[in-house]
Amino acid sequence: MKLRHAAASPFVRKVMVAAHELALVGRIELVPTNVSPIRANAGLAAENPLMKVPSLVTGDGQVLFDSPVICEYLDSLAGGGLLFPPASSERWTALRRQALGDGILDALVLARYESVRPEDKQWSGWTDGQMAKAHQGLAAAAGENLDGFSTIGHVAIACMLGYLDFRFAEDGWRGRHPKLAGWFANVSERPSMRLTRPPAA
Ligand SMILES: N[C@@H](CCC(=O)N[C@@H](CS)C(=O)NCC(=O)O)C(=O)O
């Protein structure tokens, strides 16, 4: 399998954390890929018309994106029903938490892109709107009372918190959500999380 990879991408990290947790890393070849919302990448576009990472070419040549689809595919390769519990209320909890973590990440990534636009083109109303979603989402994540690290929901929320620290270090979320911070401190010591930390910003 070939995975389009960018070390700073929290969505790529999600896939890599899942791969570590499922003991599949050795089967994945990483293809370093530069992405930008304003620059075309013909090689990536030939695989993924959305030109985003992560994007995976499977052993039989199928292209899969985005991170929830790739993670569920990896789960199936590892036997299925592991990070994605089989149909049950546990499954919907895991998928809801994944959607929450991914949705907060979407807002954070959009806020980040705004911050790297030319200064005269930046719009604080946009950033404020995205950060409001992120902060409401964080409060909801804190309300999930997370325990352990058994599903894709845990993976998504952990990677989201890692990105928050990476790109928004001044956010101060730990002061607002100390219990979530305690959970994150514990899960950050897992090999899957340690081995996929983003590079120094
Ligand atoms: N929903 C997608 C989001 C992927 C995404 O936004 N990736 C970013 C990098 S963190 C990207 O490729 N951005 C390039 C662009 O927006 O053109 C997923 O879960 O994989």
GROMACS .gro file of N, CA and C and ligand atoms in nm, residues 6 8-12 14-15 34-39 44 48 50-55 65-70 98 102 105-106 109-110 113 163, ligand 1:
model
  128
    6ALA      N    1   0.214   1.360   0.470
    6ALA     CA    2   0.273   1.489   0.507
    6ALA      C    3   0.279   1.489   0.659
    8ALA      N    4   0.307   1.703   0.887
    8ALA     CA    5   0.235   1.804   0.966
    8ALA      C    6   0.084   1.786   0.959
    9SER      N    7   0.036   1.695   0.875
    9SER     CA    8  -0.109   1.681   0.858
    9SER      C    9  -0.171   1.595   0.969
   10PRO      N   10  -0.268   1.651   1.042
   10PRO     CA   11  -0.331   1.573   1.148
   10PRO      C   12  -0.416   1.458   1.094
   11PHE      N   13  -0.465   1.473   0.971
   11PHE     CA   14  -0.546   1.365   0.912
   11PHE      C   15  -0.457   1.248   0.871
   12VAL      N   16  -0.336   1.281   0.820
   12VAL     CA   17  -0.239   1.175   0.792
   12VAL      C   18  -0.199   1.109   0.923
   14LYS      N   19  -0.376   1.067   1.183
   14LYS     CA   20  -0.485   0.974   1.221
   14LYS      C   21  -0.463   0.836   1.158
   15VAL      N   22  -0.434   0.840   1.027
   15VAL     CA   23  -0.414   0.713   0.956
   15VAL      C   24  -0.292   0.639   1.011
   34ASN      N   25   0.362   1.720  -0.088
   34ASN     CA   26   0.332   1.858  -0.049
   34ASN      C   27   0.192   1.893  -0.096
   35VAL      N   28   0.111   1.946  -0.004
   35VAL     CA   29  -0.022   1.990  -0.045
   35VAL      C   30  -0.041   2.137  -0.010
   36SER      N   31  -0.123   2.201  -0.089
   36SER     CA   32  -0.159   2.340  -0.064
   36SER      C   33  -0.294   2.364  -0.128
   37PRO      N   34  -0.382   2.437  -0.059
   37PRO     CA   35  -0.514   2.463  -0.119
   37PRO      C   36  -0.506   2.550  -0.244
   38ILE      N   37  -0.389   2.613  -0.269
   38ILE     CA   38  -0.381   2.703  -0.385
   38ILE      C   39  -0.280   2.657  -0.490
   39ARG      N   40  -0.221   2.540  -0.471
   39ARG     CA   41  -0.125   2.490  -0.571
   39ARG      C   42  -0.167   2.351  -0.616
   44LEU      N   43  -0.069   1.390  -0.732
   44LEU     CA   44  -0.172   1.359  -0.633
   44LEU      C   45  -0.311   1.362  -0.698
   48ASN      N   46  -0.619   1.136  -0.633
   48ASN     CA   47  -0.727   1.193  -0.552
   48ASN      C   48  -0.766   1.329  -0.612
   50LEU      N   49  -0.945   1.551  -0.515
   50LEU     CA   50  -0.957   1.659  -0.417
   50LEU      C   51  -0.819   1.715  -0.380
   51MET      N   52  -0.714   1.646  -0.425
   51MET     CA   53  -0.574   1.688  -0.400
   51MET      C   54  -0.547   1.713  -0.252
   52LYS      N   55  -0.597   1.621  -0.170
   52LYS     CA   56  -0.571   1.631  -0.026
   52LYS      C   57  -0.500   1.504   0.021
   53VAL      N   58  -0.428   1.517   0.130
   53VAL     CA   59  -0.375   1.400   0.200
   53VAL      C   60  -0.455   1.384   0.329
   54PRO      N   61  -0.471   1.258   0.374
   54PRO     CA   62  -0.417   1.133   0.323
   54PRO      C   63  -0.496   1.079   0.205
   55SER      N   64  -0.422   1.000   0.124
   55SER     CA   65  -0.482   0.929   0.011
   55SER      C   66  -0.402   0.800   0.001
   65PHE      N   67  -0.969   0.754  -0.017
   65PHE     CA   68  -0.961   0.875   0.063
   65PHE      C   69  -1.101   0.894   0.117
   66ASP      N   70  -1.127   0.967   0.226
   66ASP     CA   71  -1.035   1.041   0.306
   66ASP      C   72  -1.002   0.962   0.433
   67SER      N   73  -0.958   1.029   0.542
   67SER     CA   74  -0.905   0.953   0.655
   67SER      C   75  -1.005   0.853   0.716
   68PRO      N   76  -1.135   0.885   0.729
   68PRO     CA   77  -1.225   0.784   0.788
   68PRO      C   78  -1.232   0.656   0.702
   69VAL      N   79  -1.230   0.676   0.569
   69VAL     CA   80  -1.240   0.560   0.479
   69VAL      C   81  -1.111   0.478   0.486
   70ILE      N   82  -0.997   0.548   0.484
   70ILE     CA   83  -0.869   0.476   0.490
   70ILE      C   84  -0.856   0.401   0.623
   98GLN      N   85  -1.536   1.030   1.615
   98GLN     CA   86  -1.448   1.054   1.500
   98GLN      C   87  -1.496   1.180   1.426
  102ASP      N   88  -1.267   1.506   1.372
  102ASP     CA   89  -1.239   1.549   1.234
  102ASP      C   90  -1.299   1.687   1.206
  105LEU      N   91  -1.097   1.950   1.358
  105LEU     CA   92  -0.977   1.966   1.275
  105LEU      C   93  -1.007   2.046   1.149
  106ASP      N   94  -1.121   2.020   1.086
  106ASP     CA   95  -1.156   2.098   0.965
  106ASP      C   96  -1.156   2.247   0.999
  109VAL      N   97  -0.795   2.368   1.066
  109VAL     CA   98  -0.716   2.377   0.943
  109VAL      C   99  -0.759   2.500   0.862
  110LEU      N  100  -0.890   2.527   0.858
  110LEU     CA  101  -0.936   2.647   0.785
  110LEU      C  102  -0.886   2.774   0.853
  113TYR      N  103  -0.517   2.806   0.760
  113TYR     CA  104  -0.498   2.854   0.623
  113TYR      C  105  -0.520   3.005   0.617
  163TYR      N  106  -0.284   1.848   1.706
  163TYR     CA  107  -0.276   1.958   1.608
  163TYR      C  108  -0.299   2.093   1.676
  202LIG     N1  109  -1.162   1.512   0.534
  202LIG     C1  110  -1.025   1.490   0.494
  202LIG     C2  111  -0.943   1.616   0.521
  202LIG     C3  112  -0.803   1.608   0.464
  202LIG     C4  113  -0.733   1.744   0.463
  202LIG     O1  114  -0.795   1.848   0.484
  202LIG     N2  115  -0.603   1.741   0.440
  202LIG     C5  116  -0.528   1.865   0.430
  202LIG     C6  117  -0.394   1.852   0.502
  202LIG     S1  118  -0.416   1.853   0.675
  202LIG     C7  119  -0.496   1.890   0.283
  202LIG     O2  120  -0.461   1.799   0.212
  202LIG     N3  121  -0.511   2.016   0.240
  202LIG     C8  122  -0.485   2.056   0.106
  202LIG     C9  123  -0.600   2.132   0.048
  202LIG     O3  124  -0.693   2.171   0.120
  202LIG     O4  125  -0.595   2.151  -0.075
  202LIG    C10  126  -0.970   1.367   0.567
  202LIG     O5  127  -1.028   1.328   0.671
  202LIG     O6  128  -0.875   1.305   0.519
   0.00000   0.00000   0.00000
